């Protein structure tokens, strides 16, 4: 009984720490992206991935972004001024429910 309760408390503590780490990461990204005026921190938003990418819009010839932050609910597309110095300029956001794939092989 005591061992089970202790295990539950440890799991709960790890989960809260993980949530706090996620919150910190989301806040940090919000501070790194110039020109994005919205608050990125939402109770259900989870950071998933970040990295270089080439994004082009359907009817535009030039790329619209070269770096992406992926969250559980949206893509945040930015242009990296300096990846080494972690400086980015907002390009656009795309909600996950607006995404479709036209993949061809």
PDB file of C-alpha atoms in Angstrom:
ATOM      1  CA  UNK A   1       0.000   0.000   0.000  1.00  0.00           C
ATOM      2  CA  UNK A   2       2.683   2.534   0.997  1.00  0.00           C
ATOM      3  CA  UNK A   3       4.943   1.489  -1.896  1.00  0.00           C
ATOM      4  CA  UNK A   4       2.065   1.894  -4.363  1.00  0.00           C
ATOM      5  CA  UNK A   5       1.221   5.341  -3.024  1.00  0.00           C
ATOM      6  CA  UNK A   6       4.875   6.364  -3.179  1.00  0.00           C
ATOM      7  CA  UNK A   7       5.073   5.167  -6.797  1.00  0.00           C
ATOM      8  CA  UNK A   8       1.933   7.185  -7.642  1.00  0.00           C
ATOM      9  CA  UNK A   9       3.471  10.285  -6.074  1.00  0.00           C
ATOM     10  CA  UNK A  10       6.708   9.815  -8.013  1.00  0.00           C
ATOM     11  CA  UNK A  11       4.787   9.346 -11.278  1.00  0.00           C
ATOM     12  CA  UNK A  12       2.694  12.415 -10.538  1.00  0.00           C
ATOM     13  CA  UNK A  13       5.803  14.426  -9.713  1.00  0.00           C
ATOM     14  CA  UNK A  14       7.498  13.326 -12.958  1.00  0.00           C
ATOM     15  CA  UNK A  15       4.397  14.246 -14.936  1.00  0.00           C
ATOM     16  CA  UNK A  16       4.243  17.693 -13.320  1.00  0.00           C
ATOM     17  CA  UNK A  17       7.947  18.204 -13.998  1.00  0.00           C
ATOM     18  CA  UNK A  18       7.425  17.201 -17.625  1.00  0.00           C
ATOM     19  CA  UNK A  19       4.509  19.642 -17.898  1.00  0.00           C
ATOM     20  CA  UNK A  20       6.649  22.383 -16.350  1.00  0.00           C
ATOM     21  CA  UNK A  21       9.484  21.630 -18.801  1.00  0.00           C
ATOM     22  CA  UNK A  22       7.018  21.817 -21.701  1.00  0.00           C
ATOM     23  CA  UNK A  23       5.596  25.103 -20.433  1.00  0.00           C
ATOM     24  CA  UNK A  24       9.112  26.523 -20.138  1.00  0.00           C
ATOM     25  CA  UNK A  25       9.981  25.411 -23.684  1.00  0.00           C
ATOM     26  CA  UNK A  26       6.801  26.924 -25.155  1.00  0.00           C
ATOM     27  CA  UNK A  27       7.457  30.211 -23.321  1.00  0.00           C
ATOM     28  CA  UNK A  28      11.049  30.230 -24.575  1.00  0.00           C
ATOM     29  CA  UNK A  29       9.946  29.735 -28.180  1.00  0.00           C
ATOM     30  CA  UNK A  30       7.492  32.605 -27.832  1.00  0.00           C
ATOM     31  CA  UNK A  31      10.357  34.855 -26.745  1.00  0.00           C
ATOM     32  CA  UNK A  32      12.641  33.724 -29.600  1.00  0.00           C
ATOM     33  CA  UNK A  33      10.231  34.503 -32.440  1.00  0.00           C
ATOM     34  CA  UNK A  34      10.166  38.135 -33.516  1.00  0.00           C
ATOM     35  CA  UNK A  35       6.845  39.403 -34.842  1.00  0.00           C
ATOM     36  CA  UNK A  36       4.647  36.723 -33.280  1.00  0.00           C
ATOM     37  CA  UNK A  37       2.414  38.703 -30.962  1.00  0.00           C
ATOM     38  CA  UNK A  38       0.180  35.918 -29.658  1.00  0.00           C
ATOM     39  CA  UNK A  39       0.728  34.101 -26.403  1.00  0.00           C
ATOM     40  CA  UNK A  40       1.974  30.618 -27.293  1.00  0.00           C
ATOM     41  CA  UNK A  41       1.263  29.247 -23.832  1.00  0.00           C
ATOM     42  CA  UNK A  42      -2.040  27.389 -23.715  1.00  0.00           C
ATOM     43  CA  UNK A  43      -3.045  24.673 -21.216  1.00  0.00           C
ATOM     44  CA  UNK A  44      -3.291  21.944 -23.869  1.00  0.00           C
ATOM     45  CA  UNK A  45      -0.412  23.017 -26.130  1.00  0.00           C
ATOM     46  CA  UNK A  46       2.544  20.651 -26.237  1.00  0.00           C
ATOM     47  CA  UNK A  47       5.875  21.242 -27.939  1.00  0.00           C
ATOM     48  CA  UNK A  48       6.840  18.329 -30.198  1.00  0.00           C
ATOM     49  CA  UNK A  49       9.712  19.242 -32.505  1.00  0.00           C
ATOM     50  CA  UNK A  50      11.794  22.016 -34.022  1.00  0.00           C
ATOM     51  CA  UNK A  51      14.184  22.076 -36.933  1.00  0.00           C
ATOM     52  CA  UNK A  52      15.124  23.354 -40.358  1.00  0.00           C
ATOM     53  CA  UNK A  53      12.660  22.855 -43.170  1.00  0.00           C
ATOM     54  CA  UNK A  54      11.823  24.434 -46.514  1.00  0.00           C
ATOM     55  CA  UNK A  55       8.200  25.528 -46.635  1.00  0.00           C
ATOM     56  CA  UNK A  56       6.568  26.828 -49.790  1.00  0.00           C
ATOM     57  CA  UNK A  57       3.000  27.988 -50.128  1.00  0.00           C
ATOM     58  CA  UNK A  58       0.788  26.615 -52.889  1.00  0.00           C
ATOM     59  CA  UNK A  59       0.758  29.691 -55.132  1.00  0.00           C
ATOM     60  CA  UNK A  60       4.074  31.267 -54.111  1.00  0.00           C
ATOM     61  CA  UNK A  61       7.410  30.654 -55.772  1.00  0.00           C
ATOM     62  CA  UNK A  62       9.657  31.680 -52.897  1.00  0.00           C
ATOM     63  CA  UNK A  63       9.890  29.689 -49.672  1.00  0.00           C
ATOM     64  CA  UNK A  64       7.813  31.155 -46.855  1.00  0.00           C
ATOM     65  CA  UNK A  65       9.971  29.730 -44.083  1.00  0.00           C
ATOM     66  CA  UNK A  66      13.150  27.822 -43.360  1.00  0.00           C
ATOM     67  CA  UNK A  67      12.573  26.655 -39.784  1.00  0.00           C
ATOM     68  CA  UNK A  68       9.608  25.167 -37.990  1.00  0.00           C
ATOM     69  CA  UNK A  69       8.314  24.706 -34.469  1.00  0.00           C
ATOM     70  CA  UNK A  70       5.808  21.885 -34.263  1.00  0.00           C
ATOM     71  CA  UNK A  71       3.203  21.771 -31.514  1.00  0.00           C
ATOM     72  CA  UNK A  72       0.349  19.334 -30.997  1.00  0.00           C
ATOM     73  CA  UNK A  73      -2.108  21.862 -32.458  1.00  0.00           C
ATOM     74  CA  UNK A  74      -0.112  23.907 -34.973  1.00  0.00           C
ATOM     75  CA  UNK A  75       3.002  24.501 -37.036  1.00  0.00           C
ATOM     76  CA  UNK A  76       4.810  27.769 -36.365  1.00  0.00           C
ATOM     77  CA  UNK A  77       6.764  28.600 -39.522  1.00  0.00           C
ATOM     78  CA  UNK A  78       9.598  31.077 -39.152  1.00  0.00           C
ATOM     79  CA  UNK A  79      12.680  32.332 -40.921  1.00  0.00           C
ATOM     80  CA  UNK A  80      15.887  31.811 -39.001  1.00  0.00           C
ATOM     81  CA  UNK A  81      17.942  34.965 -38.702  1.00  0.00           C
ATOM     82  CA  UNK A  82      20.500  32.938 -36.775  1.00  0.00           C
ATOM     83  CA  UNK A  83      19.982  29.341 -35.711  1.00  0.00           C
ATOM     84  CA  UNK A  84      23.191  29.456 -33.661  1.00  0.00           C
ATOM     85  CA  UNK A  85      21.944  32.523 -31.753  1.00  0.00           C
ATOM     86  CA  UNK A  86      18.339  31.262 -31.712  1.00  0.00           C
ATOM     87  CA  UNK A  87      16.812  34.287 -33.469  1.00  0.00           C
ATOM     88  CA  UNK A  88      13.738  33.802 -35.637  1.00  0.00           C
ATOM     89  CA  UNK A  89      11.210  35.949 -37.501  1.00  0.00           C
ATOM     90  CA  UNK A  90       7.576  34.862 -37.702  1.00  0.00           C
ATOM     91  CA  UNK A  91       6.267  33.879 -41.118  1.00  0.00           C
ATOM     92  CA  UNK A  92       2.954  32.097 -40.473  1.00  0.00           C
ATOM     93  CA  UNK A  93       1.129  29.567 -38.382  1.00  0.00           C
ATOM     94  CA  UNK A  94      -0.854  26.635 -39.660  1.00  0.00           C
ATOM     95  CA  UNK A  95      -3.410  24.891 -37.488  1.00  0.00           C
ATOM     96  CA  UNK A  96      -3.208  21.104 -37.530  1.00  0.00           C
ATOM     97  CA  UNK A  97      -6.848  20.775 -38.519  1.00  0.00           C
ATOM     98  CA  UNK A  98      -6.036  22.714 -41.743  1.00  0.00           C
ATOM     99  CA  UNK A  99      -3.260  20.345 -42.839  1.00  0.00           C
ATOM    100  CA  UNK A 100      -3.595  17.960 -45.754  1.00  0.00           C
ATOM    101  CA  UNK A 101      -0.984  16.022 -47.659  1.00  0.00           C
ATOM    102  CA  UNK A 102      -0.555  15.742 -51.403  1.00  0.00           C
ATOM    103  CA  UNK A 103       2.448  13.465 -51.210  1.00  0.00           C
ATOM    104  CA  UNK A 104       3.609  11.946 -54.461  1.00  0.00           C
ATOM    105  CA  UNK A 105       6.350   9.385 -54.919  1.00  0.00           C
TER     106      UNK A 105
END
